[in-house]
């Protein structure tokens, strides 16, 4: 049985559809919306829904053999897992955003509000800019409006949240999408089954493109 951690929510439903189309269906997953674990012994798969930001932990610790996590989570937590496939869904970007008239003053330490502390540190270290990080857990866009920070580092998908709060992208950091990840030792012992799933999904993806 291959244990697969799916990110709960809209992205997870898209992810499950890709696994289903690839031949690893588990019909009971569509019937029950409070249950968290579903299995289909014929296909040898057991799916479970976890919080998107927790998928990498389940996979790194081996509670799941494989899972699907956003590249943002992989960059932020740097889990010790294999990244096997870019699913090309859940696409967005990690970006620096600020008020429309913002001009960076390089003489001053830049105050950056974010949920993504590690990504932020790495990015500003790479451009050699001194920063103070203000760690927030959500609604990051409020920080520059209230003067808590100069800029934010956050995910931008449609850009609506920024627009509606009179902010704009100042610099793009990294494109983000959903990735299939695998536990390193599971990949040794269940490599064949894992590779069969990844191969079928990849085939499905290229068929859909054509
Ligand atoms: C994310 C992100 C932005 C928003 C961007 O928030 O933090 O706020 O989506 O999407 P958009 O460009 O399409 O408007 P999320 O919904 O994950 O909630 P959060 O406030 O907890 O970060």
PDB file of C-alpha atoms and ligand atoms in Angstrom:
ATOM      1  CA  UNK A   1       0.000   0.000   0.000  1.00  0.00           C
ATOM      2  CA  UNK A   2       1.339   3.428  -0.941  1.00  0.00           C
ATOM      3  CA  UNK A   3       0.392   6.176   1.545  1.00  0.00           C
ATOM      4  CA  UNK A   4      -0.325   9.463  -0.202  1.00  0.00           C
ATOM      5  CA  UNK A   5      -0.793  12.811   1.591  1.00  0.00           C
ATOM      6  CA  UNK A   6      -3.033  15.195  -0.324  1.00  0.00           C
ATOM      7  CA  UNK A   7      -3.385  18.911   0.487  1.00  0.00           C
ATOM      8  CA  UNK A   8      -6.904  19.457   1.825  1.00  0.00           C
ATOM      9  CA  UNK A   9      -8.910  22.007  -0.159  1.00  0.00           C
ATOM     10  CA  UNK A  10      -9.435  23.109  -3.741  1.00  0.00           C
ATOM     11  CA  UNK A  11      -5.885  22.296  -4.848  1.00  0.00           C
ATOM     12  CA  UNK A  12      -6.179  18.835  -3.276  1.00  0.00           C
ATOM     13  CA  UNK A  13      -9.279  18.059  -5.316  1.00  0.00           C
ATOM     14  CA  UNK A  14      -7.426  18.924  -8.523  1.00  0.00           C
ATOM     15  CA  UNK A  15      -4.474  16.825  -7.365  1.00  0.00           C
ATOM     16  CA  UNK A  16      -6.709  13.834  -6.589  1.00  0.00           C
ATOM     17  CA  UNK A  17      -8.285  14.116 -10.074  1.00  0.00           C
ATOM     18  CA  UNK A  18      -4.823  13.827 -11.608  1.00  0.00           C
ATOM     19  CA  UNK A  19      -4.101  10.675  -9.587  1.00  0.00           C
ATOM     20  CA  UNK A  20      -7.544   9.329 -10.502  1.00  0.00           C
ATOM     21  CA  UNK A  21      -7.048   9.950 -14.217  1.00  0.00           C
ATOM     22  CA  UNK A  22      -3.662   8.265 -13.946  1.00  0.00           C
ATOM     23  CA  UNK A  23      -5.459   5.065 -12.824  1.00  0.00           C
ATOM     24  CA  UNK A  24      -5.134   5.326  -9.042  1.00  0.00           C
ATOM     25  CA  UNK A  25      -8.734   6.030  -8.182  1.00  0.00           C
ATOM     26  CA  UNK A  26     -10.363   5.698  -4.797  1.00  0.00           C
ATOM     27  CA  UNK A  27     -14.090   6.418  -5.329  1.00  0.00           C
ATOM     28  CA  UNK A  28     -14.946   6.607  -1.604  1.00  0.00           C
ATOM     29  CA  UNK A  29     -12.959   9.856  -1.377  1.00  0.00           C
ATOM     30  CA  UNK A  30     -15.803  11.634  -3.183  1.00  0.00           C
ATOM     31  CA  UNK A  31     -18.573  10.288  -0.969  1.00  0.00           C
ATOM     32  CA  UNK A  32     -17.549  11.434   2.466  1.00  0.00           C
ATOM     33  CA  UNK A  33     -16.432  14.935   3.338  1.00  0.00           C
ATOM     34  CA  UNK A  34     -15.503  14.533   7.035  1.00  0.00           C
ATOM     35  CA  UNK A  35     -13.417  11.380   6.795  1.00  0.00           C
ATOM     36  CA  UNK A  36      -9.705  11.939   6.274  1.00  0.00           C
ATOM     37  CA  UNK A  37      -8.360   8.537   5.185  1.00  0.00           C
ATOM     38  CA  UNK A  38      -9.479   6.533   2.146  1.00  0.00           C
ATOM     39  CA  UNK A  39      -8.040   3.445   0.578  1.00  0.00           C
ATOM     40  CA  UNK A  40      -8.378   1.288  -2.482  1.00  0.00           C
ATOM     41  CA  UNK A  41      -6.526  -1.982  -1.967  1.00  0.00           C
ATOM     42  CA  UNK A  42      -7.016  -2.973  -5.617  1.00  0.00           C
ATOM     43  CA  UNK A  43      -4.891  -0.054  -6.756  1.00  0.00           C
ATOM     44  CA  UNK A  44      -2.661  -0.271  -3.684  1.00  0.00           C
ATOM     45  CA  UNK A  45      -3.238   3.322  -2.588  1.00  0.00           C
ATOM     46  CA  UNK A  46      -4.264   4.959   0.676  1.00  0.00           C
ATOM     47  CA  UNK A  47      -5.004   8.692   0.483  1.00  0.00           C
ATOM     48  CA  UNK A  48      -5.258  11.082   3.375  1.00  0.00           C
ATOM     49  CA  UNK A  49      -6.164  14.748   3.523  1.00  0.00           C
ATOM     50  CA  UNK A  50      -3.845  16.960   5.534  1.00  0.00           C
ATOM     51  CA  UNK A  51      -3.377  20.701   5.889  1.00  0.00           C
ATOM     52  CA  UNK A  52      -1.421  21.825   2.787  1.00  0.00           C
ATOM     53  CA  UNK A  53       1.443  23.212   4.866  1.00  0.00           C
ATOM     54  CA  UNK A  54       1.738  19.873   6.747  1.00  0.00           C
ATOM     55  CA  UNK A  55       2.144  17.581   3.712  1.00  0.00           C
ATOM     56  CA  UNK A  56       5.938  17.950   3.704  1.00  0.00           C
ATOM     57  CA  UNK A  57       6.148  16.959   7.393  1.00  0.00           C
ATOM     58  CA  UNK A  58       4.107  13.769   6.835  1.00  0.00           C
ATOM     59  CA  UNK A  59       6.341  12.848   3.905  1.00  0.00           C
ATOM     60  CA  UNK A  60       9.656  13.777   5.515  1.00  0.00           C
ATOM     61  CA  UNK A  61       8.834  11.711   8.633  1.00  0.00           C
ATOM     62  CA  UNK A  62       7.601   8.752   6.563  1.00  0.00           C
ATOM     63  CA  UNK A  63       3.962   8.850   7.731  1.00  0.00           C
ATOM     64  CA  UNK A  64       3.228   9.286   4.021  1.00  0.00           C
ATOM     65  CA  UNK A  65       5.321   7.701   1.253  1.00  0.00           C
ATOM     66  CA  UNK A  66       4.506  10.471  -1.188  1.00  0.00           C
ATOM     67  CA  UNK A  67       2.507  13.687  -1.126  1.00  0.00           C
ATOM     68  CA  UNK A  68       1.801  16.883  -2.979  1.00  0.00           C
ATOM     69  CA  UNK A  69       3.108  20.151  -1.590  1.00  0.00           C
ATOM     70  CA  UNK A  70       3.447  23.692  -2.904  1.00  0.00           C
ATOM     71  CA  UNK A  71       6.944  24.798  -3.881  1.00  0.00           C
ATOM     72  CA  UNK A  72       6.471  27.657  -1.366  1.00  0.00           C
ATOM     73  CA  UNK A  73       6.354  25.134   1.498  1.00  0.00           C
ATOM     74  CA  UNK A  74       9.367  23.253   0.133  1.00  0.00           C
ATOM     75  CA  UNK A  75      11.402  26.453  -0.114  1.00  0.00           C
ATOM     76  CA  UNK A  76      10.306  27.636   3.312  1.00  0.00           C
ATOM     77  CA  UNK A  77      10.823  24.458   5.353  1.00  0.00           C
ATOM     78  CA  UNK A  78      13.443  22.734   3.168  1.00  0.00           C
ATOM     79  CA  UNK A  79      12.213  19.235   4.120  1.00  0.00           C
ATOM     80  CA  UNK A  80      14.580  16.340   3.445  1.00  0.00           C
ATOM     81  CA  UNK A  81      12.485  14.715   0.684  1.00  0.00           C
ATOM     82  CA  UNK A  82      12.798  13.950  -3.022  1.00  0.00           C
ATOM     83  CA  UNK A  83      10.954  16.277  -5.387  1.00  0.00           C
ATOM     84  CA  UNK A  84       9.702  14.032  -8.189  1.00  0.00           C
ATOM     85  CA  UNK A  85       7.337  15.980 -10.407  1.00  0.00           C
ATOM     86  CA  UNK A  86       5.986  19.473 -11.081  1.00  0.00           C
ATOM     87  CA  UNK A  87       2.207  19.045 -11.502  1.00  0.00           C
ATOM     88  CA  UNK A  88       1.875  22.456 -13.163  1.00  0.00           C
ATOM     89  CA  UNK A  89      -1.179  23.354 -11.066  1.00  0.00           C
ATOM     90  CA  UNK A  90      -1.603  25.656  -8.063  1.00  0.00           C
ATOM     91  CA  UNK A  91       0.485  28.148  -9.974  1.00  0.00           C
ATOM     92  CA  UNK A  92       1.318  31.465  -8.379  1.00  0.00           C
ATOM     93  CA  UNK A  93       4.462  33.379  -7.461  1.00  0.00           C
ATOM     94  CA  UNK A  94       6.332  34.462  -4.380  1.00  0.00           C
ATOM     95  CA  UNK A  95       6.797  38.205  -4.560  1.00  0.00           C
ATOM     96  CA  UNK A  96       7.746  41.341  -2.690  1.00  0.00           C
ATOM     97  CA  UNK A  97       4.831  43.783  -2.635  1.00  0.00           C
ATOM     98  CA  UNK A  98       4.501  47.339  -1.391  1.00  0.00           C
ATOM     99  CA  UNK A  99       2.281  50.413  -1.476  1.00  0.00           C
ATOM    100  CA  UNK A 100       1.997  51.858  -4.986  1.00  0.00           C
ATOM    101  CA  UNK A 101       4.309  54.833  -4.351  1.00  0.00           C
ATOM    102  CA  UNK A 102       6.955  52.899  -2.403  1.00  0.00           C
ATOM    103  CA  UNK A 103      10.627  53.687  -3.050  1.00  0.00           C
ATOM    104  CA  UNK A 104      13.256  51.647  -1.276  1.00  0.00           C
ATOM    105  CA  UNK A 105      15.819  53.677   0.645  1.00  0.00           C
ATOM    106  CA  UNK A 106      18.977  51.540   0.688  1.00  0.00           C
ATOM    107  CA  UNK A 107      20.394  53.545   3.635  1.00  0.00           C
ATOM    108  CA  UNK A 108      17.665  52.155   5.896  1.00  0.00           C
ATOM    109  CA  UNK A 109      17.016  48.616   7.105  1.00  0.00           C
ATOM    110  CA  UNK A 110      13.998  47.340   5.189  1.00  0.00           C
ATOM    111  CA  UNK A 111      11.083  46.110   7.348  1.00  0.00           C
ATOM    112  CA  UNK A 112       9.535  43.037   5.755  1.00  0.00           C
ATOM    113  CA  UNK A 113       6.333  41.353   6.968  1.00  0.00           C
ATOM    114  CA  UNK A 114       5.824  37.735   5.946  1.00  0.00           C
ATOM    115  CA  UNK A 115       4.730  34.215   6.788  1.00  0.00           C
ATOM    116  CA  UNK A 116       7.711  32.964   4.763  1.00  0.00           C
ATOM    117  CA  UNK A 117      10.661  33.872   6.992  1.00  0.00           C
ATOM    118  CA  UNK A 118      13.184  31.510   5.442  1.00  0.00           C
ATOM    119  CA  UNK A 119      12.365  32.418   1.837  1.00  0.00           C
ATOM    120  CA  UNK A 120      12.566  36.107   2.792  1.00  0.00           C
ATOM    121  CA  UNK A 121      15.943  35.731   4.545  1.00  0.00           C
ATOM    122  CA  UNK A 122      17.393  33.774   1.630  1.00  0.00           C
ATOM    123  CA  UNK A 123      16.112  36.214  -0.955  1.00  0.00           C
ATOM    124  CA  UNK A 124      17.422  39.370   0.741  1.00  0.00           C
ATOM    125  CA  UNK A 125      20.742  37.661   1.576  1.00  0.00           C
ATOM    126  CA  UNK A 126      21.099  36.862  -2.136  1.00  0.00           C
ATOM    127  CA  UNK A 127      20.639  40.537  -3.073  1.00  0.00           C
ATOM    128  CA  UNK A 128      22.706  41.793  -0.110  1.00  0.00           C
ATOM    129  CA  UNK A 129      19.958  43.874   1.530  1.00  0.00           C
ATOM    130  CA  UNK A 130      19.669  44.368   5.318  1.00  0.00           C
ATOM    131  CA  UNK A 131      16.206  43.586   6.628  1.00  0.00           C
ATOM    132  CA  UNK A 132      14.148  43.229   9.782  1.00  0.00           C
ATOM    133  CA  UNK A 133      11.611  40.424   9.510  1.00  0.00           C
ATOM    134  CA  UNK A 134       8.169  40.786  11.059  1.00  0.00           C
ATOM    135  CA  UNK A 135       6.660  37.315  11.196  1.00  0.00           C
ATOM    136  CA  UNK A 136       2.874  37.275  10.700  1.00  0.00           C
ATOM    137  CA  UNK A 137       0.519  34.327  10.257  1.00  0.00           C
ATOM    138  CA  UNK A 138      -1.918  35.746   7.693  1.00  0.00           C
ATOM    139  CA  UNK A 139      -3.528  38.906   6.268  1.00  0.00           C
ATOM    140  CA  UNK A 140       0.009  40.060   5.550  1.00  0.00           C
ATOM    141  CA  UNK A 141      -1.258  42.782   3.194  1.00  0.00           C
ATOM    142  CA  UNK A 142      -2.358  44.888   6.157  1.00  0.00           C
ATOM    143  CA  UNK A 143       1.202  45.404   7.435  1.00  0.00           C
ATOM    144  CA  UNK A 144       2.401  48.092   4.977  1.00  0.00           C
ATOM    145  CA  UNK A 145      -0.976  49.842   5.091  1.00  0.00           C
ATOM    146  CA  UNK A 146      -0.713  50.301   8.853  1.00  0.00           C
ATOM    147  CA  UNK A 147       2.996  51.136   8.737  1.00  0.00           C
ATOM    148  CA  UNK A 148       4.024  47.930  10.471  1.00  0.00           C
ATOM    149  CA  UNK A 149       6.368  47.116   7.553  1.00  0.00           C
ATOM    150  CA  UNK A 150       7.744  48.710   4.386  1.00  0.00           C
ATOM    151  CA  UNK A 151       7.052  45.696   2.191  1.00  0.00           C
ATOM    152  CA  UNK A 152       5.630  42.184   2.388  1.00  0.00           C
ATOM    153  CA  UNK A 153       6.798  38.869   0.962  1.00  0.00           C
ATOM    154  CA  UNK A 154       3.805  36.745   0.077  1.00  0.00           C
ATOM    155  CA  UNK A 155       2.100  34.580  -2.489  1.00  0.00           C
ATOM    156  CA  UNK A 156       0.439  36.366  -5.395  1.00  0.00           C
ATOM    157  CA  UNK A 157      -1.982  34.355  -7.462  1.00  0.00           C
ATOM    158  CA  UNK A 158      -4.531  36.535  -9.277  1.00  0.00           C
ATOM    159  CA  UNK A 159      -3.223  39.787  -7.766  1.00  0.00           C
ATOM    160  CA  UNK A 160      -6.709  40.652  -6.465  1.00  0.00           C
ATOM    161  CA  UNK A 161      -5.731  40.834  -2.792  1.00  0.00           C
ATOM    162  CA  UNK A 162      -2.914  43.269  -3.581  1.00  0.00           C
ATOM    163  CA  UNK A 163      -5.091  45.414  -5.868  1.00  0.00           C
ATOM    164  CA  UNK A 164      -7.929  45.625  -3.374  1.00  0.00           C
ATOM    165  CA  UNK A 165      -5.496  46.823  -0.720  1.00  0.00           C
ATOM    166  CA  UNK A 166      -3.713  49.366  -2.956  1.00  0.00           C
ATOM    167  CA  UNK A 167      -0.523  47.347  -3.065  1.00  0.00           C
ATOM    168  CA  UNK A 168       1.483  46.146  -6.058  1.00  0.00           C
ATOM    169  CA  UNK A 169       4.231  43.678  -6.845  1.00  0.00           C
ATOM    170  CA  UNK A 170       7.611  45.353  -6.325  1.00  0.00           C
ATOM    171  CA  UNK A 171       9.855  42.376  -7.178  1.00  0.00           C
ATOM    172  CA  UNK A 172       9.143  38.759  -8.144  1.00  0.00           C
ATOM    173  CA  UNK A 173      11.087  36.149  -6.197  1.00  0.00           C
ATOM    174  CA  UNK A 174      10.114  32.715  -7.513  1.00  0.00           C
ATOM    175  CA  UNK A 175       7.378  30.935  -9.491  1.00  0.00           C
ATOM    176  CA  UNK A 176       5.411  28.443  -7.367  1.00  0.00           C
ATOM    177  CA  UNK A 177       3.438  25.309  -8.284  1.00  0.00           C
ATOM    178  CA  UNK A 178       2.412  21.972  -6.754  1.00  0.00           C
ATOM    179  CA  UNK A 179       5.088  19.246  -6.612  1.00  0.00           C
ATOM    180  CA  UNK A 180       4.964  15.502  -5.964  1.00  0.00           C
ATOM    181  CA  UNK A 181       7.422  14.705  -3.175  1.00  0.00           C
ATOM    182  CA  UNK A 182       8.598  11.372  -1.760  1.00  0.00           C
ATOM    183  CA  UNK A 183      10.038  10.143   1.505  1.00  0.00           C
ATOM    184  CA  UNK A 184      13.659   9.172   0.870  1.00  0.00           C
ATOM    185  CA  UNK A 185      13.614   5.698   2.406  1.00  0.00           C
ATOM    186  CA  UNK A 186      10.125   4.844   1.065  1.00  0.00           C
ATOM    187  CA  UNK A 187      11.473   5.706  -2.341  1.00  0.00           C
ATOM    188  CA  UNK A 188      14.039   2.911  -1.929  1.00  0.00           C
ATOM    189  CA  UNK A 189      11.526   0.304  -0.758  1.00  0.00           C
ATOM    190  CA  UNK A 190       8.451   1.358  -2.744  1.00  0.00           C
ATOM    191  CA  UNK A 191      10.322   2.924  -5.657  1.00  0.00           C
ATOM    192  CA  UNK A 192       8.633   0.828  -8.318  1.00  0.00           C
ATOM    193  CA  UNK A 193       5.106   1.709  -7.222  1.00  0.00           C
ATOM    194  CA  UNK A 194       6.033   5.358  -6.739  1.00  0.00           C
ATOM    195  CA  UNK A 195       7.616   5.584 -10.153  1.00  0.00           C
ATOM    196  CA  UNK A 196       4.589   3.884 -11.741  1.00  0.00           C
ATOM    197  CA  UNK A 197       2.298   6.583 -10.332  1.00  0.00           C
ATOM    198  CA  UNK A 198       4.605   9.420 -11.334  1.00  0.00           C
ATOM    199  CA  UNK A 199       5.006   7.966 -14.841  1.00  0.00           C
ATOM    200  CA  UNK A 200       1.226   7.626 -15.322  1.00  0.00           C
ATOM    201  CA  UNK A 201       0.593  11.173 -14.117  1.00  0.00           C
ATOM    202  CA  UNK A 202       3.300  12.500 -16.405  1.00  0.00           C
ATOM    203  CA  UNK A 203       1.739  10.634 -19.361  1.00  0.00           C
ATOM    204  CA  UNK A 204      -1.685  12.033 -18.495  1.00  0.00           C
ATOM    205  CA  UNK A 205      -0.240  15.531 -18.340  1.00  0.00           C
ATOM    206  CA  UNK A 206       1.357  15.284 -21.753  1.00  0.00           C
ATOM    207  CA  UNK A 207      -1.800  13.746 -23.280  1.00  0.00           C
ATOM    208  CA  UNK A 208      -3.841  16.644 -21.938  1.00  0.00           C
ATOM    209  CA  UNK A 209      -1.409  19.165 -23.421  1.00  0.00           C
ATOM    210  CA  UNK A 210      -1.686  17.594 -26.907  1.00  0.00           C
TER     211      UNK A 210
HETATM  212  C1  LIG B   1      -2.904  33.951  -0.061  1.00  0.00           C
HETATM  213  C2  LIG B   1      -1.834  35.031   0.012  1.00  0.00           C
HETATM  214  C3  LIG B   1      -2.571  36.264  -0.453  1.00  0.00           C
HETATM  215  C4  LIG B   1      -3.578  35.706  -1.427  1.00  0.00           C
HETATM  216  C5  LIG B   1      -3.132  35.969  -2.842  1.00  0.00           C
HETATM  217  O1  LIG B   1      -3.647  34.045   1.105  1.00  0.00           O
HETATM  218  O2  LIG B   1      -1.313  35.146   1.315  1.00  0.00           O
HETATM  219  O3  LIG B   1      -3.209  36.898   0.632  1.00  0.00           O
HETATM  220  O4  LIG B   1      -3.676  34.287  -1.203  1.00  0.00           O
HETATM  221  O5  LIG B   1      -4.065  35.558  -3.790  1.00  0.00           O
HETATM  222  P1  LIG B   1      -4.565  36.531  -4.944  1.00  0.00           P
HETATM  223  O6  LIG B   1      -3.359  37.121  -5.618  1.00  0.00           O
HETATM  224  O7  LIG B   1      -5.331  35.631  -5.893  1.00  0.00           O
HETATM  225  O8  LIG B   1      -5.446  37.568  -4.347  1.00  0.00           O
HETATM  226  P2  LIG B   1      -4.473  32.864   1.712  1.00  0.00           P
HETATM  227  O9  LIG B   1      -5.815  32.812   1.068  1.00  0.00           O
HETATM  228  O10 LIG B   1      -3.664  31.604   1.611  1.00  0.00           O
HETATM  229  O11 LIG B   1      -4.650  33.319   3.226  1.00  0.00           O
HETATM  230  P3  LIG B   1      -3.670  33.987   4.301  1.00  0.00           P
HETATM  231  O12 LIG B   1      -4.206  35.367   4.560  1.00  0.00           O
HETATM  232  O13 LIG B   1      -3.797  33.085   5.482  1.00  0.00           O
HETATM  233  O14 LIG B   1      -2.270  34.037   3.780  1.00  0.00           O
END
